[in-house]
PDB file of C-alpha atoms and ligand atoms in Angstrom:
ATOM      1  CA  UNK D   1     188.775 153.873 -45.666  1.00  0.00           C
ATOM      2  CA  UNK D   2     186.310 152.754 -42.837  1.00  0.00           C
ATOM      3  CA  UNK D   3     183.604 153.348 -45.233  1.00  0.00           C
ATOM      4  CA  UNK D   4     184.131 151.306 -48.093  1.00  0.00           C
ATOM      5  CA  UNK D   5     184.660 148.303 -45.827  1.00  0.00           C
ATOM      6  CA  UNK D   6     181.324 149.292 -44.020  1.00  0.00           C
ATOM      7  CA  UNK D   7     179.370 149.661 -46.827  1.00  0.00           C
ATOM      8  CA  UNK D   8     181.110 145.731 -48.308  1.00  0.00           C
ATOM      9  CA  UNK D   9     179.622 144.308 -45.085  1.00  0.00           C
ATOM     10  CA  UNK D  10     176.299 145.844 -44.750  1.00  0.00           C
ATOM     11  CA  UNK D  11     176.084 144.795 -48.601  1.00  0.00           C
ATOM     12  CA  UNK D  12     176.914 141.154 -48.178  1.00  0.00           C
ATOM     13  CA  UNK D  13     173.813 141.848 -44.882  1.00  0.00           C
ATOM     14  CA  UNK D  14     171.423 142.861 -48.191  1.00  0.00           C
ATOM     15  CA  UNK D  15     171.629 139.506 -49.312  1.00  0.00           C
ATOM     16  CA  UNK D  16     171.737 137.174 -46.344  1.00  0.00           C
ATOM     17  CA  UNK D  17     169.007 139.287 -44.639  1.00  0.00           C
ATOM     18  CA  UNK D  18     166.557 139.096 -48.443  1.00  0.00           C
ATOM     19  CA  UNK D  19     166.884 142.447 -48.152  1.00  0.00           C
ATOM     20  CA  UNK D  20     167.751 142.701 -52.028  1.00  0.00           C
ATOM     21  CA  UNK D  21     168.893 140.219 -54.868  1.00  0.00           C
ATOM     22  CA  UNK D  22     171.783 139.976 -56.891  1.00  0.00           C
ATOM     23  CA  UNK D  23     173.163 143.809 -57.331  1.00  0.00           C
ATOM     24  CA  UNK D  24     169.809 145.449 -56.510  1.00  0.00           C
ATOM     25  CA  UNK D  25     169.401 148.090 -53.987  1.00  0.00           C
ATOM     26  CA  UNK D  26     172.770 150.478 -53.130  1.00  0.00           C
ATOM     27  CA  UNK D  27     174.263 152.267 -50.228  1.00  0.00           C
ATOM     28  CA  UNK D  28     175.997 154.855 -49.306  1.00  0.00           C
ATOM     29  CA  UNK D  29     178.177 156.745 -46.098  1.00  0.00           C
ATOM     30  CA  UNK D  30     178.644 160.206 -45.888  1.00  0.00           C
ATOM     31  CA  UNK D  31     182.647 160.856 -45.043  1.00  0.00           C
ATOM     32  CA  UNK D  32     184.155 164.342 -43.761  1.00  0.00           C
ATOM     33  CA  UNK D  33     186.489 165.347 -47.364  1.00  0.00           C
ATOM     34  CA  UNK D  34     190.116 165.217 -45.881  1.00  0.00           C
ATOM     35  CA  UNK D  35     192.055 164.010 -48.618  1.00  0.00           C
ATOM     36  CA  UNK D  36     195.324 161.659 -48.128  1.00  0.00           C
ATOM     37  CA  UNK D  37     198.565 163.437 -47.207  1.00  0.00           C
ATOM     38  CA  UNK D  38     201.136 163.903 -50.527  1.00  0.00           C
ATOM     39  CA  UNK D  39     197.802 163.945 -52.922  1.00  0.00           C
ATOM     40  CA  UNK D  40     197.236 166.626 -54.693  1.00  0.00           C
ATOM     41  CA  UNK D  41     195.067 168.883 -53.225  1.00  0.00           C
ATOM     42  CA  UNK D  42     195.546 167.929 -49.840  1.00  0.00           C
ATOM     43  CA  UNK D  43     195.726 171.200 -48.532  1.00  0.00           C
ATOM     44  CA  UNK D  44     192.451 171.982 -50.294  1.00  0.00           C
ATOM     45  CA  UNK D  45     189.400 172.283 -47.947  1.00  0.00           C
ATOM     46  CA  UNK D  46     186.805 169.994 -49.533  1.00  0.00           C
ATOM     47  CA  UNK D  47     183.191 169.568 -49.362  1.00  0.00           C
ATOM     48  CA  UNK D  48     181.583 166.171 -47.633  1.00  0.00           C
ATOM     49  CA  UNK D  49     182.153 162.932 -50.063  1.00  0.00           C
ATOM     50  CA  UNK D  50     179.956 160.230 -49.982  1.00  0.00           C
ATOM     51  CA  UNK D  51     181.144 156.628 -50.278  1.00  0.00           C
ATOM     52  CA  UNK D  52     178.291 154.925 -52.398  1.00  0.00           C
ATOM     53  CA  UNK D  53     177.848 150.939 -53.918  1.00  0.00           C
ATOM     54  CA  UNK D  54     178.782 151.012 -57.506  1.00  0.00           C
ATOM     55  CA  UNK D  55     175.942 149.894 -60.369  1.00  0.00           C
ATOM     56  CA  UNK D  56     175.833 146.757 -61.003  1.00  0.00           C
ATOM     57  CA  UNK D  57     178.014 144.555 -59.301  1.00  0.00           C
ATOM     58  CA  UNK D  58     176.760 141.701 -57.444  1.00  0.00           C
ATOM     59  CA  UNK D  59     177.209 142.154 -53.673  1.00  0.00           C
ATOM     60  CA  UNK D  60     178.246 138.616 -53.408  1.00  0.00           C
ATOM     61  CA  UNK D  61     181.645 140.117 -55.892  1.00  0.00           C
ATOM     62  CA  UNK D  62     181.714 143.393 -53.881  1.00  0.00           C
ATOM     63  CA  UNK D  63     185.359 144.296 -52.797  1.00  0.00           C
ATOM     64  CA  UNK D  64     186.395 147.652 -50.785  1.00  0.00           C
ATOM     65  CA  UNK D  65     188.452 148.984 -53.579  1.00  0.00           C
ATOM     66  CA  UNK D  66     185.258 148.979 -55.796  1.00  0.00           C
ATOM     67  CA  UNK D  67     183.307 151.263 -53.872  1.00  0.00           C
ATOM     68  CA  UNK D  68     182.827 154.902 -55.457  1.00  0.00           C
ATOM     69  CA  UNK D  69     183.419 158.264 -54.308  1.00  0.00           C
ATOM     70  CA  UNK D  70     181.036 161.359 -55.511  1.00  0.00           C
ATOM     71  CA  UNK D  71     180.996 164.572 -54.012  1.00  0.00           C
ATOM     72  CA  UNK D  72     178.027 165.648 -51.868  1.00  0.00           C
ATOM     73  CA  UNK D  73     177.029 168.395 -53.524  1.00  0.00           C
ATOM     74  CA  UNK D  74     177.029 166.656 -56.912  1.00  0.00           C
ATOM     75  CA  UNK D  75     180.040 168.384 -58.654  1.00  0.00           C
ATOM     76  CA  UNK D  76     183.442 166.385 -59.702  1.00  0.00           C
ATOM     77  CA  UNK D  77     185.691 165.422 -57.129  1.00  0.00           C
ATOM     78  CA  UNK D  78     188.923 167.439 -57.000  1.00  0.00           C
ATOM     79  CA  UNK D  79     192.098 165.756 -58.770  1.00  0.00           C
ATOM     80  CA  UNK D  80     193.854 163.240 -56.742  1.00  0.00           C
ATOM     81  CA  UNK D  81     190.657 162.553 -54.267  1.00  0.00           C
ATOM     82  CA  UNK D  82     188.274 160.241 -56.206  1.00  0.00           C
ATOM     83  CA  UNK D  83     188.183 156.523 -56.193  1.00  0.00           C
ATOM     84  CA  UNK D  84     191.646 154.797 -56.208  1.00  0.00           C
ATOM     85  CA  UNK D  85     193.655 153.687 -58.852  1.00  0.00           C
ATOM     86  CA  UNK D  86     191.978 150.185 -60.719  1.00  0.00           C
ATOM     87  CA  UNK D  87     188.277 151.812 -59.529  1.00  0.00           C
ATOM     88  CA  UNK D  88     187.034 151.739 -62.749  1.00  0.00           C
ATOM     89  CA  UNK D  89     183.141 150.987 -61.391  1.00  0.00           C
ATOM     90  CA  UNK D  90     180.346 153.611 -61.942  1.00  0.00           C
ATOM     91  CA  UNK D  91     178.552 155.281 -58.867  1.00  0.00           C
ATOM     92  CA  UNK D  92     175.012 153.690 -58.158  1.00  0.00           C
ATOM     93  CA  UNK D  93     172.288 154.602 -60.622  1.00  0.00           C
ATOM     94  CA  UNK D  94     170.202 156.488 -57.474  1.00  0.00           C
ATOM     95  CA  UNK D  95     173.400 158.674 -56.541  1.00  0.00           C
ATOM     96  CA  UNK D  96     171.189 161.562 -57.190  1.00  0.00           C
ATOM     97  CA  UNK D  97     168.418 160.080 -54.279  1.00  0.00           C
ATOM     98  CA  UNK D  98     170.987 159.304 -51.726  1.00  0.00           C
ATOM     99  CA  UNK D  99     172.633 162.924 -52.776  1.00  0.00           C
ATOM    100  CA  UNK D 100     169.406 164.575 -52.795  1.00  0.00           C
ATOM    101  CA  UNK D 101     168.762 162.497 -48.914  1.00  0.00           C
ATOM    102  CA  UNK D 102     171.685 163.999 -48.113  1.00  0.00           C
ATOM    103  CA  UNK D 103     171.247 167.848 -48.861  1.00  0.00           C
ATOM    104  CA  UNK D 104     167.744 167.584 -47.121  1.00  0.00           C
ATOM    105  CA  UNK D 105     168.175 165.667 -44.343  1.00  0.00           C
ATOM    106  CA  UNK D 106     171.020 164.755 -41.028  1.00  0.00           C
ATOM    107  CA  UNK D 107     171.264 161.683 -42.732  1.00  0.00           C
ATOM    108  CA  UNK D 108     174.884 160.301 -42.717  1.00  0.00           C
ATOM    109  CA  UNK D 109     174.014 156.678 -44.261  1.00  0.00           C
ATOM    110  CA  UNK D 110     171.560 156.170 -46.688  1.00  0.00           C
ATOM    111  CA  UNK D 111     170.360 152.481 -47.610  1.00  0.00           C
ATOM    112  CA  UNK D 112     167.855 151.377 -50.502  1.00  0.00           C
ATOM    113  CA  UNK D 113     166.395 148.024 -50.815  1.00  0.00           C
ATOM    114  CA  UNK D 114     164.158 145.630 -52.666  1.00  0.00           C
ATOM    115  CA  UNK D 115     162.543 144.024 -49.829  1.00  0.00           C
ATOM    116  CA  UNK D 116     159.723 141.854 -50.843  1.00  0.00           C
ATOM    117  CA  UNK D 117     157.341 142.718 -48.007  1.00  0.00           C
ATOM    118  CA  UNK D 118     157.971 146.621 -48.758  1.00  0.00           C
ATOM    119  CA  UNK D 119     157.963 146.323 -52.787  1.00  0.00           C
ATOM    120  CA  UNK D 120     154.000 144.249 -52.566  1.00  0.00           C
ATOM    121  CA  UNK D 121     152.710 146.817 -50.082  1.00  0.00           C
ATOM    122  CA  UNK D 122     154.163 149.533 -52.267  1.00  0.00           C
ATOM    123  CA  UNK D 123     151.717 148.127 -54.901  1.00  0.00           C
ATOM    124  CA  UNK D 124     148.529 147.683 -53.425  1.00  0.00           C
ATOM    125  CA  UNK D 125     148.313 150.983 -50.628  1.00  0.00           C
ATOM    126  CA  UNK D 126     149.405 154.556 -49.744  1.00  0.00           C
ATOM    127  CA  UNK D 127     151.093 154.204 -46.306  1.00  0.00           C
ATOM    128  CA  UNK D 128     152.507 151.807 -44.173  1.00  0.00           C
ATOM    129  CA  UNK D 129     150.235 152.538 -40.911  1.00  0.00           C
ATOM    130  CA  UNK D 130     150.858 152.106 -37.580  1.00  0.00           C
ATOM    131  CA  UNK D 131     150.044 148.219 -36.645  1.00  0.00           C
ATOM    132  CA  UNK D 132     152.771 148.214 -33.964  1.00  0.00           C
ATOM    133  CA  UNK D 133     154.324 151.004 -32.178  1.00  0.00           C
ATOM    134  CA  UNK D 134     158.001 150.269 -33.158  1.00  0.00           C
ATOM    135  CA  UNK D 135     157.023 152.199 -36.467  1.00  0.00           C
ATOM    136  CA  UNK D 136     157.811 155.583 -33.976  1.00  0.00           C
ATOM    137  CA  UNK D 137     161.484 154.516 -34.505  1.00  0.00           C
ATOM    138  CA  UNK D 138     160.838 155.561 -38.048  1.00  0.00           C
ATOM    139  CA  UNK D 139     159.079 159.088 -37.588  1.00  0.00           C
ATOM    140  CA  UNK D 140     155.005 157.179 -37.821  1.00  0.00           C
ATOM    141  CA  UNK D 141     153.537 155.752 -40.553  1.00  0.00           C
ATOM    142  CA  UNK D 142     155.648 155.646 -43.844  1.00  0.00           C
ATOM    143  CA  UNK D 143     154.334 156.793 -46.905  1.00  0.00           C
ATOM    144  CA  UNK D 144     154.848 155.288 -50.572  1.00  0.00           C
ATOM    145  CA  UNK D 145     156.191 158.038 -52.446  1.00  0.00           C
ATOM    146  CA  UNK D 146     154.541 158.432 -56.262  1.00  0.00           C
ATOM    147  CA  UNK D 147     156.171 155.858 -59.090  1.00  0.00           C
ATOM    148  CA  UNK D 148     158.589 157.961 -60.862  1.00  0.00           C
ATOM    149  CA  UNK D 149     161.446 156.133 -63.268  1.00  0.00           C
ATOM    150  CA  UNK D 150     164.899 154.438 -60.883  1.00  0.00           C
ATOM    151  CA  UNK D 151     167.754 156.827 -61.078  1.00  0.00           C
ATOM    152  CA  UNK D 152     165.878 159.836 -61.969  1.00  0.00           C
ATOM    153  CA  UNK D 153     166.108 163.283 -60.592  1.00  0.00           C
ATOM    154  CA  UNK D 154     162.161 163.083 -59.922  1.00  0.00           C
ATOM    155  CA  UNK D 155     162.561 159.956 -57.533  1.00  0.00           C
ATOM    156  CA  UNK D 156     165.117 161.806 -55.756  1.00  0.00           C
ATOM    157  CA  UNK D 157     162.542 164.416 -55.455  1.00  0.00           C
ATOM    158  CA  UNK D 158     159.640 162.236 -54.461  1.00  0.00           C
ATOM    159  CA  UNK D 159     161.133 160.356 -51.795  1.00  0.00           C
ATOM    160  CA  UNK D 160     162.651 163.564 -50.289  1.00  0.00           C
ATOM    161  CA  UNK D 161     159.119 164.993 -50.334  1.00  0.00           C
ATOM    162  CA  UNK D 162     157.449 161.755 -48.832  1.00  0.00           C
ATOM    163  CA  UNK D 163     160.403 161.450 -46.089  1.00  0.00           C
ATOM    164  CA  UNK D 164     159.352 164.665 -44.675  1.00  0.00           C
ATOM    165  CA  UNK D 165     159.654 163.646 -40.578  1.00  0.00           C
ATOM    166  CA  UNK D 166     160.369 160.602 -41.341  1.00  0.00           C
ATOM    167  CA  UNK D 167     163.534 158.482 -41.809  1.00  0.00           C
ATOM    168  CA  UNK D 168     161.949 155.802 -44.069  1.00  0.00           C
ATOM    169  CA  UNK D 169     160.108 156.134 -47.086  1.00  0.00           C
ATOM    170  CA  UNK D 170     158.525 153.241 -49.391  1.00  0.00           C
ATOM    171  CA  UNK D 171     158.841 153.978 -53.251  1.00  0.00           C
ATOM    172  CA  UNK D 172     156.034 152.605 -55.379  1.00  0.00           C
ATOM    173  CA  UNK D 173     156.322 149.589 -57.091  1.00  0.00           C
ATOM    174  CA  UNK D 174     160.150 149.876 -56.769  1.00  0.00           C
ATOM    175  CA  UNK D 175     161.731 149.217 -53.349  1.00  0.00           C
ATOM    176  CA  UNK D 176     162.454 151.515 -49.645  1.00  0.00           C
ATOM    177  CA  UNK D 177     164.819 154.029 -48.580  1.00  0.00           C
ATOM    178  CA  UNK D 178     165.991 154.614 -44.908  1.00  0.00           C
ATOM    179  CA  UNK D 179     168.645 156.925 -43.473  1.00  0.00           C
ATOM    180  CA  UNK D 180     170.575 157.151 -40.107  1.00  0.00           C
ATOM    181  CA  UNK D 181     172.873 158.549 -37.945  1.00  0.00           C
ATOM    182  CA  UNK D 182     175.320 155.694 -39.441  1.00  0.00           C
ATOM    183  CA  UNK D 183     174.952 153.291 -41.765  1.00  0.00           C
ATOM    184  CA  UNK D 184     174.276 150.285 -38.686  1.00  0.00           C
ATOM    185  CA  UNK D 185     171.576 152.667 -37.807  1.00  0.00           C
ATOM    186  CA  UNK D 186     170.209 153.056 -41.268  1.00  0.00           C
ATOM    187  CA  UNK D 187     170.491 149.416 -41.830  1.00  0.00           C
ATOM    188  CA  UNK D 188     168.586 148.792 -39.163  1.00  0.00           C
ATOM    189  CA  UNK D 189     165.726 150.243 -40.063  1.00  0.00           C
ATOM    190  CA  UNK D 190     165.454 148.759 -43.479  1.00  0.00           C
ATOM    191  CA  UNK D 191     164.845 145.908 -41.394  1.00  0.00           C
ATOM    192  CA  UNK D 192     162.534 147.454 -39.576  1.00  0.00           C
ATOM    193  CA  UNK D 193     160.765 148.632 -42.158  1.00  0.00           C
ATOM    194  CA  UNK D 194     160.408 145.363 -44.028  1.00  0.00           C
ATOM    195  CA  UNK D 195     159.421 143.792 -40.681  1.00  0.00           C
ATOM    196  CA  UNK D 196     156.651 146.460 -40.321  1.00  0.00           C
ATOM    197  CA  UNK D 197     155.455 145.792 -43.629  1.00  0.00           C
ATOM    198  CA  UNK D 198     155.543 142.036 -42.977  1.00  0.00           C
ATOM    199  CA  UNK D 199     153.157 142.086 -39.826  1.00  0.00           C
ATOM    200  CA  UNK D 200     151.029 144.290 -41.923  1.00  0.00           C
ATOM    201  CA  UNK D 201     150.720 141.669 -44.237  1.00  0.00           C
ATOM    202  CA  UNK D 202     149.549 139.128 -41.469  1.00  0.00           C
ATOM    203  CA  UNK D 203     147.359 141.546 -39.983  1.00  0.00           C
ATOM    204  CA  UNK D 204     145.363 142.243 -42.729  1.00  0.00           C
ATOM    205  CA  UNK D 205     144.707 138.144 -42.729  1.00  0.00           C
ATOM    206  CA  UNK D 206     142.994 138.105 -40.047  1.00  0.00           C
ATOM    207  CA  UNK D 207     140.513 140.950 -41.560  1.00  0.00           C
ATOM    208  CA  UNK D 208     141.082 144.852 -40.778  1.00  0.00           C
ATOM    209  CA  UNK D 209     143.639 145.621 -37.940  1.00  0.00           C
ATOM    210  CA  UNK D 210     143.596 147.712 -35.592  1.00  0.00           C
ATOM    211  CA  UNK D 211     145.436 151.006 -36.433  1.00  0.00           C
ATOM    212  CA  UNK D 212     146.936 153.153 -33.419  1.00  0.00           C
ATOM    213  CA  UNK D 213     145.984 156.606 -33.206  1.00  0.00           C
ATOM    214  CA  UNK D 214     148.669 159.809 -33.452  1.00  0.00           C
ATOM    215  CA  UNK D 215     148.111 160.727 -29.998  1.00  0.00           C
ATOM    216  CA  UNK D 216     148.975 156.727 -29.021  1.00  0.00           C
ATOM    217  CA  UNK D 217     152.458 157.014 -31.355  1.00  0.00           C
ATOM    218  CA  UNK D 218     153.096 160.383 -29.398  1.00  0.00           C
ATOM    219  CA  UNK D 219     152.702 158.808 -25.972  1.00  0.00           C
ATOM    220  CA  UNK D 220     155.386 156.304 -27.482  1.00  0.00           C
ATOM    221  CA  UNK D 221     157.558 158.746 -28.361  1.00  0.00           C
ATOM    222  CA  UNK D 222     157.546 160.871 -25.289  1.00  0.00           C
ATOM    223  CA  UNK D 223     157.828 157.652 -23.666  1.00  0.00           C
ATOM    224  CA  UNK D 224     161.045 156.650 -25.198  1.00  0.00           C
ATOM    225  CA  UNK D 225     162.382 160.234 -24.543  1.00  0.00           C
ATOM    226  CA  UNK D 226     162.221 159.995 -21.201  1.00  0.00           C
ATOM    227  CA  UNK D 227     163.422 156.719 -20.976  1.00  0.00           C
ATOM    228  CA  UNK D 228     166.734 157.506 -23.246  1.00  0.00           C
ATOM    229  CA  UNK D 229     167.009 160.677 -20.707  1.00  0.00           C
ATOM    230  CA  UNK D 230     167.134 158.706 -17.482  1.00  0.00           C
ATOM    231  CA  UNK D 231     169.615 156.465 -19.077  1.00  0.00           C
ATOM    232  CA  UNK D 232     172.182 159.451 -20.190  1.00  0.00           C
ATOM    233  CA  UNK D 233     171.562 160.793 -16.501  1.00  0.00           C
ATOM    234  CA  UNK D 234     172.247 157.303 -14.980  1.00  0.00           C
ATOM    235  CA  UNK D 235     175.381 156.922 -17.122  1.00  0.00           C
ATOM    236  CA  UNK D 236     176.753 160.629 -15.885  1.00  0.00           C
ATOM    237  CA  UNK D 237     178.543 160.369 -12.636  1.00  0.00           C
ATOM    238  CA  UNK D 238     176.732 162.384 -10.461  1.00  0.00           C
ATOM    239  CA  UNK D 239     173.603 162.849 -12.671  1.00  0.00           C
ATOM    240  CA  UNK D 240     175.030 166.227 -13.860  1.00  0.00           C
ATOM    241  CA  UNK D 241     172.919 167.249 -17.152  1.00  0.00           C
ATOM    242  CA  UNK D 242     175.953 169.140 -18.615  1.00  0.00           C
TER     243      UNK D 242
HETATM  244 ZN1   ZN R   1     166.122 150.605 -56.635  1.00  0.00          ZN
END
């Protein structure tokens, strides 16, 4: 499965990009439930799976064949669908965050991390304001979600809560969660994010920054609109808008 290779690449990322250290921090890809041909079940119409990072094994260990299967909607996997044969790993401890992600959201990849620039600010403030205007590729300014225990059915409810327009949300004193339209999107803005956080950082250095204003992220966006627009319309062949 495309997936479980994705999500053993992006994994080994975690790690080279300090992202996360040893197993810390999980991932997951929502896949369309079409299960193999001759399986049982395989005429059954099934619900979305997500493919997730098991607990506890260290990315640098990670192989395809150990990445876990769960149903989207939380129930048991039908006989004959679940993880292969020999997957005898345990689905990440925040399966119920990226399932809960997942229910609320259009998210089809979900990635948490450890970051170190995201996990200090997540300690000291509130939100991650708006230093630089690449933080509009995240919905605005990020907010740190209340501390509530890892793995528990009140984070999953706390960062859905703080990820209201947003696709990035920083979890107090624990780590970040971001979600895309695919997992190289979602990935990509847990870099962002940690980025964000970074400049932040130096900002505040240099005494209090300067913040920019809702109506100066809006401009951004509407900006970036337009821009995306002409480039679909320059890419049609005669600039139909079907
Ligand atoms: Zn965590």
């Amino acid at each position: 499965m495309a997936a479980r290779d994705q999500l053993v690449r992006y994994s080994a990322r975690l790690l080279d990009d300090g992202l996360a250290v040893g197993s810390a921090g999980n991932m997951s890809v929502r896949v369309a439930g079409t299960p193999a041909a001759g399986t049982p079940g395989a005429n059954t119409p099934l619900a979305d799976t997500v493919a997730i990072t098991p607990s506890g094994v260290s990315y640098a260990e990670l192989r395809p064949q150990d990445i876990c299967l769960v149903a989207a909607d939380g129930t048991d996997l039908p006989a004959g669908t679940g993880p292969p044969e020999g997957n005898s790993e345990t689905p990440s401890s925040e399966t119920p965050m990226h399932l809960a992600i997942y229910a609320a959201t259009r998210a089809a990849a979900v990635v948490h991390t450890h970051s170190p620039e995201v996990v200090a600010l997540s300690a000291a403030r509130t939100e991650l304001p708006a230093i630089h205007y690449a933080i509009t590729g995240l919905g605005g300014p990020v907010r740190v979600a209340p501390y509530v225990r890892f793995g528990s059915a009140g984070l999953a409810a706390a960062a859905v809560q703080a990820l209201d327009g947003r696709s990035a949300v920083i979890l107090r004193n624990h780590g970040a969660v971001t979600y895309g339209r695919d997992l190289a999107q979602a990935y990509d803005r847990a870099l962002l994010l940690e980025w964000l956080a970074r400049t932040y950082r130096l900002a505040l250095s240099y005494g209090e920054p300067a913040i920019l204003s809702a109506a100066e992220l809006d401009e951004v966006t509407a900006e970036s609109r337009r821009r995306r627009y002409g480039e679909r319309r320059a890419n049609q062949p005669g600039g139909s808008t079907s």
